[in-house]
PDB file of C-alpha atoms in Angstrom:
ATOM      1  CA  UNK A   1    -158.347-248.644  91.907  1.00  0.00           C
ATOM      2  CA  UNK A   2    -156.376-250.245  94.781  1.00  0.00           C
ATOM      3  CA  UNK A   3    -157.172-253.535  95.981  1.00  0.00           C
ATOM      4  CA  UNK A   4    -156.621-253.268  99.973  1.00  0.00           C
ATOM      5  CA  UNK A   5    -158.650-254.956 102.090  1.00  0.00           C
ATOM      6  CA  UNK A   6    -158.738-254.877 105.976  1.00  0.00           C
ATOM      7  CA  UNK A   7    -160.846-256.720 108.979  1.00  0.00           C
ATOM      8  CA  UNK A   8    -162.180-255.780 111.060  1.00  0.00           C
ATOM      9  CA  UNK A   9    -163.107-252.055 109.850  1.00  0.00           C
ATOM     10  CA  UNK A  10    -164.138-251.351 113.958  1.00  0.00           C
ATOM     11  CA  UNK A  11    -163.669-253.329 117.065  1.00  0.00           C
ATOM     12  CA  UNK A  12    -164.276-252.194 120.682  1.00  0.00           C
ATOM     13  CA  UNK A  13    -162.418-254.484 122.995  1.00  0.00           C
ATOM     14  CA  UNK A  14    -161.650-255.067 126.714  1.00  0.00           C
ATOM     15  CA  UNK A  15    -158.353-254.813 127.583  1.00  0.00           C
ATOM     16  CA  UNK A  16    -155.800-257.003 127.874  1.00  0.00           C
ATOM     17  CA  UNK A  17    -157.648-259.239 125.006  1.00  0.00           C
ATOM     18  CA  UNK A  18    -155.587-260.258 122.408  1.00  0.00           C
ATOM     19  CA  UNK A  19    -156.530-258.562 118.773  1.00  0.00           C
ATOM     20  CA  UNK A  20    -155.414-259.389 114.884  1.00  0.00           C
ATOM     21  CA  UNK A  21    -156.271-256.989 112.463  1.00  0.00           C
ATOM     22  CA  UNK A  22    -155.688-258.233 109.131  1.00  0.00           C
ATOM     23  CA  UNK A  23    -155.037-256.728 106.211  1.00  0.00           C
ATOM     24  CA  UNK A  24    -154.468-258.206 102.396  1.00  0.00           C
ATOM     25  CA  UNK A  25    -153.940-257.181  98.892  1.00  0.00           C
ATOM     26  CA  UNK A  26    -154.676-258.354  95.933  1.00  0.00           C
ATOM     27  CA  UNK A  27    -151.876-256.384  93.900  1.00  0.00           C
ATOM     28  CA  UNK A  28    -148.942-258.643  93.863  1.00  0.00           C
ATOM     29  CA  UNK A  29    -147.124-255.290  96.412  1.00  0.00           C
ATOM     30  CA  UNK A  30    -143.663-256.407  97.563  1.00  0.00           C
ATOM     31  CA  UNK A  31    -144.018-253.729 100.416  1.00  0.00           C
ATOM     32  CA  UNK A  32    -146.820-253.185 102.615  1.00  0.00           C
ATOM     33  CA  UNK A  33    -146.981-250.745 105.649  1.00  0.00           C
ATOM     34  CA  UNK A  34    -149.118-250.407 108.401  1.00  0.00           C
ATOM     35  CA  UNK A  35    -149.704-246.873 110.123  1.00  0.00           C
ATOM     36  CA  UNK A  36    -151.526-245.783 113.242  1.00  0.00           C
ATOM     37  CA  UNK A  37    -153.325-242.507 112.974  1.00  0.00           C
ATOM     38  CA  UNK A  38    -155.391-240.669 115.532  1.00  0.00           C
ATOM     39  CA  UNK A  39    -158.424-238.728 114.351  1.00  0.00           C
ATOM     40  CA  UNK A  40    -157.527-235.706 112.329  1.00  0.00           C
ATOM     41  CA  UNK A  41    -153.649-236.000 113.038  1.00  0.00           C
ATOM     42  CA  UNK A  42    -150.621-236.938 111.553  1.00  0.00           C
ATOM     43  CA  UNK A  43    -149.959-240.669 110.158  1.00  0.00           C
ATOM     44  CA  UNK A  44    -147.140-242.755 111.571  1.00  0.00           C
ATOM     45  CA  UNK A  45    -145.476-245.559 109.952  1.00  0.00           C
ATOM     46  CA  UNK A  46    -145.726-248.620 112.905  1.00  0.00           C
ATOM     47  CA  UNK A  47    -144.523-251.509 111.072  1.00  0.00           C
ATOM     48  CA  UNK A  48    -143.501-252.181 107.060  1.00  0.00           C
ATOM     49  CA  UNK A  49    -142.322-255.181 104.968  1.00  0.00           C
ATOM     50  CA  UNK A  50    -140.682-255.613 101.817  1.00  0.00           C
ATOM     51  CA  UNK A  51    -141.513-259.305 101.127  1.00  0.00           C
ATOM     52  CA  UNK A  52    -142.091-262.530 102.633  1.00  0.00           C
ATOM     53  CA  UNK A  53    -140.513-262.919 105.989  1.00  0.00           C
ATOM     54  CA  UNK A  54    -139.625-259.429 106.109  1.00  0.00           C
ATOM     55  CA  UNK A  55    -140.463-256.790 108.835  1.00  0.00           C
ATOM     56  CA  UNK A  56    -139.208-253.775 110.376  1.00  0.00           C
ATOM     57  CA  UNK A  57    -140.175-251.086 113.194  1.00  0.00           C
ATOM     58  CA  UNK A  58    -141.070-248.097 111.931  1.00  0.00           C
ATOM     59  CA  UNK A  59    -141.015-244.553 112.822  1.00  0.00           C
ATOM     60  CA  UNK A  60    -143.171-245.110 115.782  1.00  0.00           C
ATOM     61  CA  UNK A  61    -142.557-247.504 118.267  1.00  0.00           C
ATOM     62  CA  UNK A  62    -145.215-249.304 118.649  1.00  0.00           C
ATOM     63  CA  UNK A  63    -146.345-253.064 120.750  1.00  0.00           C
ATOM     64  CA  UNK A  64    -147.910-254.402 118.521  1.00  0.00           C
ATOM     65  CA  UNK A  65    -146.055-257.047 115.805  1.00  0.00           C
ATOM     66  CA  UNK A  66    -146.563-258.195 112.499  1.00  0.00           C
ATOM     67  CA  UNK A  67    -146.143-261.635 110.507  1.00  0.00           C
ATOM     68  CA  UNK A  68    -145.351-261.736 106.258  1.00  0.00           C
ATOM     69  CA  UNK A  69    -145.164-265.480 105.781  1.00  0.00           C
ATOM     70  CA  UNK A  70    -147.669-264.248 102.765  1.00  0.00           C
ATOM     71  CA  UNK A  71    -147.285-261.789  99.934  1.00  0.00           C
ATOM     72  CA  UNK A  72    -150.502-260.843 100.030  1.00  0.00           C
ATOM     73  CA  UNK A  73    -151.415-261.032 103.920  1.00  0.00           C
ATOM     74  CA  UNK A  74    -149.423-258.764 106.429  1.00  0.00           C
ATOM     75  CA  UNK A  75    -151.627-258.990 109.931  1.00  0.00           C
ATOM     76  CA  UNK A  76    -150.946-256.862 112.703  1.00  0.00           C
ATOM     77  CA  UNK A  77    -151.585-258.316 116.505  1.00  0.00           C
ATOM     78  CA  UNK A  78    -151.681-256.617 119.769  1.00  0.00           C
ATOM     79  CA  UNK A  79    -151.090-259.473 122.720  1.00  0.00           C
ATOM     80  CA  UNK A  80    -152.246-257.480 125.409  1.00  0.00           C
ATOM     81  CA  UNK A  81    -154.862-254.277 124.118  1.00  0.00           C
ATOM     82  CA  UNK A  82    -154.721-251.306 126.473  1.00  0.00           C
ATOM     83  CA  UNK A  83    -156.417-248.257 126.470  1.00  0.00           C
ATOM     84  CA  UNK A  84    -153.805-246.234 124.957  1.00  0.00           C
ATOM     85  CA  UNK A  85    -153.425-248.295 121.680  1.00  0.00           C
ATOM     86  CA  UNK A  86    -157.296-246.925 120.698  1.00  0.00           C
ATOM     87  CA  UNK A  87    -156.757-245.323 117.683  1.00  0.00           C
ATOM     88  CA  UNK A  88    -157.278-246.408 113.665  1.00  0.00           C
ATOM     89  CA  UNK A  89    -155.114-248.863 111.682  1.00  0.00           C
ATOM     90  CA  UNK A  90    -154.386-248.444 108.479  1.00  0.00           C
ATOM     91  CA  UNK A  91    -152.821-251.035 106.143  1.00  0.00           C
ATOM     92  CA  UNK A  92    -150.951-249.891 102.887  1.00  0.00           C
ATOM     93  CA  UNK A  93    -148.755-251.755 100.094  1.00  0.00           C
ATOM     94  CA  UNK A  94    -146.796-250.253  97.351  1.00  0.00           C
ATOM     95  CA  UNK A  95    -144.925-251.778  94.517  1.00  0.00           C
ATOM     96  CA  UNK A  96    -140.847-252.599  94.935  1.00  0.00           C
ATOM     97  CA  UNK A  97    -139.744-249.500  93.074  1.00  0.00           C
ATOM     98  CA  UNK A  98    -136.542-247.020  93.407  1.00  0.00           C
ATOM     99  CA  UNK A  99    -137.299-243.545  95.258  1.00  0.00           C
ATOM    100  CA  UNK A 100    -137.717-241.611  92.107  1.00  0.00           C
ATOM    101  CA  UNK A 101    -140.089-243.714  90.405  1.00  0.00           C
ATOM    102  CA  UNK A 102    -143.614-244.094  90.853  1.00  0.00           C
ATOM    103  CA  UNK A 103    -143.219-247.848  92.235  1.00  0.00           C
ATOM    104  CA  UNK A 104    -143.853-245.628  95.681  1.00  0.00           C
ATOM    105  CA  UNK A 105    -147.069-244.821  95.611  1.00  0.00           C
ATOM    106  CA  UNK A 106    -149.066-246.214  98.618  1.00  0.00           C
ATOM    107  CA  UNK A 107    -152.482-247.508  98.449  1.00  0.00           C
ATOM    108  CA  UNK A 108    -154.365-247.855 101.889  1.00  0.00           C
ATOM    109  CA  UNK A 109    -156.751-250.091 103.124  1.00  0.00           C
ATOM    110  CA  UNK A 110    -160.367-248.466 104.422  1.00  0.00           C
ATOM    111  CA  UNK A 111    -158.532-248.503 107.817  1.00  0.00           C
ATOM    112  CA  UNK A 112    -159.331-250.582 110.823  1.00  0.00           C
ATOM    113  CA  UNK A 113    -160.980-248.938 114.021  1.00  0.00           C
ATOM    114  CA  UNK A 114    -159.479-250.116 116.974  1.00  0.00           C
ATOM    115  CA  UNK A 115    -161.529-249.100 120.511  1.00  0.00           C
ATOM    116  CA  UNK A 116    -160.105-250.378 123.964  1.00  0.00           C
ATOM    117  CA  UNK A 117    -162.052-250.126 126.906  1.00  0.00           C
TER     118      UNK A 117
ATOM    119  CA  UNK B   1    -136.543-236.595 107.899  1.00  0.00           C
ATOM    120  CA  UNK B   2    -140.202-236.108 107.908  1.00  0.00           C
ATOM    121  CA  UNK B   3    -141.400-232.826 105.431  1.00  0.00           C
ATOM    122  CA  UNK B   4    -142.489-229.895 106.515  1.00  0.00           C
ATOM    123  CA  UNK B   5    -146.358-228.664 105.108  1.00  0.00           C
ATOM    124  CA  UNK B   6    -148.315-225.612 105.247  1.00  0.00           C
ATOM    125  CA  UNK B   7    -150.092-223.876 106.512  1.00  0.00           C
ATOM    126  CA  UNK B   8    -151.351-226.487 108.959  1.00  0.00           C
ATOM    127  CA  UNK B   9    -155.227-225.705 108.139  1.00  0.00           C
ATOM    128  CA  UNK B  10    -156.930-223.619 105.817  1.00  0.00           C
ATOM    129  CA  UNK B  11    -160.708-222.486 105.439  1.00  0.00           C
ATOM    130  CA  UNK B  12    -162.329-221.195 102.218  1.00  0.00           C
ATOM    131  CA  UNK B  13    -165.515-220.561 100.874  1.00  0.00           C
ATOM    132  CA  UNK B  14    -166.427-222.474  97.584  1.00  0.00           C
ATOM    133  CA  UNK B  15    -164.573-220.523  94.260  1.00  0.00           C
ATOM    134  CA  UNK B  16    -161.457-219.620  96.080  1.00  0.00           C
ATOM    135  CA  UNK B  17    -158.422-220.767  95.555  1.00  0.00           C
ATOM    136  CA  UNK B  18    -155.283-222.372  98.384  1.00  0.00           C
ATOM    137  CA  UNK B  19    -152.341-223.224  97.920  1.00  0.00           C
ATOM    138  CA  UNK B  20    -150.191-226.250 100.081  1.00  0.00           C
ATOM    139  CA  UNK B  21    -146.543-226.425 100.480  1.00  0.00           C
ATOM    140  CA  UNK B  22    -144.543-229.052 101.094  1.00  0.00           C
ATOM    141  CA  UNK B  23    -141.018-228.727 101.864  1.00  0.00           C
ATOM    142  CA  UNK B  24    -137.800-231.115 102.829  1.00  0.00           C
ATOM    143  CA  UNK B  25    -134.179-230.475 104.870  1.00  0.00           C
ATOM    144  CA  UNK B  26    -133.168-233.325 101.938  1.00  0.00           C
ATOM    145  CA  UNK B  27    -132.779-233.518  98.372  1.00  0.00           C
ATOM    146  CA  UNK B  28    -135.937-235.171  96.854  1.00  0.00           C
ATOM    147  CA  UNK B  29    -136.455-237.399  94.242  1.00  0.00           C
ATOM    148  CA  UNK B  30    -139.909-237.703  94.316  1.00  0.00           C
ATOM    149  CA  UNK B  31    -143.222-236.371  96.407  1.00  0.00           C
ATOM    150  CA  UNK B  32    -146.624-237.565  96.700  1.00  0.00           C
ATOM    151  CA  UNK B  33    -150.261-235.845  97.331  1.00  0.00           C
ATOM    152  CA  UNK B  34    -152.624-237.888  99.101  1.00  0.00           C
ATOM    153  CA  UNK B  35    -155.495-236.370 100.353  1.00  0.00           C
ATOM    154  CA  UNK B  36    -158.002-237.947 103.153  1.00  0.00           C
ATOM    155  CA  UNK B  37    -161.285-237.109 103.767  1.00  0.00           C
ATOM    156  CA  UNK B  38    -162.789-237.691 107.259  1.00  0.00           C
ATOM    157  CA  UNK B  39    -162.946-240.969 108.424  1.00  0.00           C
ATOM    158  CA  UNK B  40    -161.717-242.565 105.359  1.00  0.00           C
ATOM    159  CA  UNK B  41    -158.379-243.734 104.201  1.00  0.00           C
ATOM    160  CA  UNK B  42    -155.812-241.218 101.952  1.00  0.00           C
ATOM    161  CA  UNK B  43    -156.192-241.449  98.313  1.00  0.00           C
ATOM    162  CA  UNK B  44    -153.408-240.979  95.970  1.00  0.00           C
ATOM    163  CA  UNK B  45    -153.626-237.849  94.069  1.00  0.00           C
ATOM    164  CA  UNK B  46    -150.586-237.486  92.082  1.00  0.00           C
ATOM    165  CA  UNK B  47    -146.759-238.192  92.042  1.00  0.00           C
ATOM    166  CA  UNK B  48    -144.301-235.508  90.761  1.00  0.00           C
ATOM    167  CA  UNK B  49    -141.380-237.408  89.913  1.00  0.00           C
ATOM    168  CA  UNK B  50    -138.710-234.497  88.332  1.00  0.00           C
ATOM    169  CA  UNK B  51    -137.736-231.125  89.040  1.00  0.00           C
ATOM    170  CA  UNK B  52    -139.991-228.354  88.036  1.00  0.00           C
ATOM    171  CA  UNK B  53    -142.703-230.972  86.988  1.00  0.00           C
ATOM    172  CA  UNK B  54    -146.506-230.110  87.389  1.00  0.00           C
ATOM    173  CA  UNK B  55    -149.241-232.498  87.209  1.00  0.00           C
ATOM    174  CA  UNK B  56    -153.160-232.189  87.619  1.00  0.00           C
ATOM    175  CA  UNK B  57    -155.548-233.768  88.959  1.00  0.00           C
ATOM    176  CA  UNK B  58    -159.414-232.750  88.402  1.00  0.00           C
ATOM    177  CA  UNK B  59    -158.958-228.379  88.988  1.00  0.00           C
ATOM    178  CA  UNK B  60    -155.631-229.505  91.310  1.00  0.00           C
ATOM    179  CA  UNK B  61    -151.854-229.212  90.318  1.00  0.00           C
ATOM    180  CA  UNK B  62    -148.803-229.848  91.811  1.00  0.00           C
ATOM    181  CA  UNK B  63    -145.210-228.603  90.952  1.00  0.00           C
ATOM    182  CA  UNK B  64    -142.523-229.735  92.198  1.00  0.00           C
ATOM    183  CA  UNK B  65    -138.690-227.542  92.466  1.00  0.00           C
ATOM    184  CA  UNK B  66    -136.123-230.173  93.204  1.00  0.00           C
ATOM    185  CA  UNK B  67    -133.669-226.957  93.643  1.00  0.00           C
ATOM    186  CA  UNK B  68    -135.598-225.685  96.432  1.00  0.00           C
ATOM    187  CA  UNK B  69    -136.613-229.376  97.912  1.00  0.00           C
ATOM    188  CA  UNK B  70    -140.295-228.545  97.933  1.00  0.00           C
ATOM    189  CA  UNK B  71    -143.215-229.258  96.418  1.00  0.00           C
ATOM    190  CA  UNK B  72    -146.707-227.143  96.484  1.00  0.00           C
ATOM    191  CA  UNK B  73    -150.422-228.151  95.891  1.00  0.00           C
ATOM    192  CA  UNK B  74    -152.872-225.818  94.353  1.00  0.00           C
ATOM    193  CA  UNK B  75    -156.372-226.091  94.170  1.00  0.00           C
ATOM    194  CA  UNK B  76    -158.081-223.650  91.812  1.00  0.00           C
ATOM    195  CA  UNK B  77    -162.278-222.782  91.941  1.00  0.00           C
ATOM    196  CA  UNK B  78    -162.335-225.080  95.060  1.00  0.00           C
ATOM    197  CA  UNK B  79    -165.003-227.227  95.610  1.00  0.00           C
ATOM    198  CA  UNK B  80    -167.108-228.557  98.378  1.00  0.00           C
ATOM    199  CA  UNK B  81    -165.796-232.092  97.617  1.00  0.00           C
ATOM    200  CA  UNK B  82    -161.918-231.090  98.282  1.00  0.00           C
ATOM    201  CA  UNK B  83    -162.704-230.555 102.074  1.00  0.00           C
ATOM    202  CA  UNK B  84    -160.209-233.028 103.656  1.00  0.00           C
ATOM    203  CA  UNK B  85    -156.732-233.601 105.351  1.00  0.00           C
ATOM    204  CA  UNK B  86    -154.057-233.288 102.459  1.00  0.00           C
ATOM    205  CA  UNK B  87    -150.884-235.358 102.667  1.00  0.00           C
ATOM    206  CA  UNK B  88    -147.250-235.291 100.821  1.00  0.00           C
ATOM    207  CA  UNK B  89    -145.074-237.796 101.283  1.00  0.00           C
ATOM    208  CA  UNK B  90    -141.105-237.976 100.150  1.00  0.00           C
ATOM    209  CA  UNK B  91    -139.203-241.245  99.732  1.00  0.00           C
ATOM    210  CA  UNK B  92    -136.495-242.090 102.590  1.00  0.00           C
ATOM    211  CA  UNK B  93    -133.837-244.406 102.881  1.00  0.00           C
ATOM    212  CA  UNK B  94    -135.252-248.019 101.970  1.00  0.00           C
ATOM    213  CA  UNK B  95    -137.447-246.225  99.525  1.00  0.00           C
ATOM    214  CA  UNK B  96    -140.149-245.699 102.478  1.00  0.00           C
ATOM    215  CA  UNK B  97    -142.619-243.087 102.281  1.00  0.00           C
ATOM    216  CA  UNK B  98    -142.665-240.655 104.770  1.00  0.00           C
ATOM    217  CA  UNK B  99    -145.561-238.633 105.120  1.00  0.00           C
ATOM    218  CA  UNK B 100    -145.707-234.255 106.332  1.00  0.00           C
ATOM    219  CA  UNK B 101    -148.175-233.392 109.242  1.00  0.00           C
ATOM    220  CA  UNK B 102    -151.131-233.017 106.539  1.00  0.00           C
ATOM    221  CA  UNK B 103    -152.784-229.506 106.121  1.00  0.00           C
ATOM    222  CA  UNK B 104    -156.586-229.737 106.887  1.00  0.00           C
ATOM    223  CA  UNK B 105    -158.638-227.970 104.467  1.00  0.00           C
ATOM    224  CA  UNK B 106    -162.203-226.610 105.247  1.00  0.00           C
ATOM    225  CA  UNK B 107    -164.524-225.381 101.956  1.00  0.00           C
ATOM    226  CA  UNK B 108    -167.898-223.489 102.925  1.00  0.00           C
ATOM    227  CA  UNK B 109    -170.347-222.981 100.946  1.00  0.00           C
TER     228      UNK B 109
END
């Protein structure tokens, strides 16, 4: 059992606010992910990290940004919320392994509901 | 390269049996099943790490043919409780996970 933990788990908010979602493990993961996913579609990777002071874009562009000054904290913060970033957040981590081993596997967070109005 | 699943939904009726491909332009070292019910996260189901390796999980198996880059899911006697969006992901460069379009599946009673 994965130890992923994320705040808030739903949040409606006016835009333009400023939002963090945070997200922590308790597993001692290297990596950790976050990915947006709209209901019932496809999941795409926004941000990732392999350590402390580590981060990278991901597939999907995204305007948000992320901090790793932690191992075990990776928050993600939207300056300015707009309408079009509604959708759920979902924070991973994995282990620091080589492709072919199972140091890959992902655990995920419950998933944070983001609503802008 | 992101892989390529299907079919993109299926619907069965409890008992019956589906199978889920997953399949990749690149060689493979690895793939991963998640599966995600609605409005929760994924959940890991298994990781097939070799060619021609099958694994199971509850009545669900997965093998996996390096050869032909792909990977497929079978769920045998389904159940109620499989209904949900089912994932694979392969490993890209930086050992990232990169996850298919998912392949909904629907069980009726």
């Amino acid at each position: 059992e994965a130890d992923i933990y994320q705040t808030p788990r739903y949040l409606v908010i006016g835009t333009g606010k400023k939002i963090t979602l945070e997200c922590s493990q308790t597993m001692g993961h290297d990596k950790m992910y976050w990915y947006q996913q709209d209901p019932g579609m496809e999941l795409h990777l926004i941000h990732y990290s392999y350590g402390v002071n580590s981060t990278e874009k991901g597939d999907l562009s995204s305007e948000s940004t992320v901090s790793r000054i932690r191992t075990e904290h990776f928050p993600l913060t939207l300056e300015s919320a707009r309408p079009s970033h509604t959708s759920q957040y979902l924070c991973a981590s994995s282990a620091l392994g080589p492709a072919g081993s199972s140091g890959n596997t992902i655990y995920f967070g419950e998933g944070s509901w983001l609503t802008v109005v | 390269q992101q892989p390529v699943q299907s079919p993109q939904a299926v619907i069965l009726r409890e008992g019956e049996d589906a199978v889920i491909n997953c399949s990749s332009s690149k060689a493979l070292y690895s793939v991963h099943w998640y599966r995600q019910k609605h409005g929760e996260a994924p959940v890991f189901l298994m990781i097939l790490l070799k060619g021609g390796e099958q694994k199971g999980h509850e009545k669900i198996s997965a093998s996996f043919n390096e050869k032909k880059q792909q990977s497929s899911l079978y769920l045998t006697a389904s159940q109620l409780s499989y209904s949900g969006t089912y994932f694979c992901g392969t490993p890209t460069a930086g050992n990232m996970l990169t996850f298919g379009g998912g392949t909904r599946l629907m069980v009726k009673p």
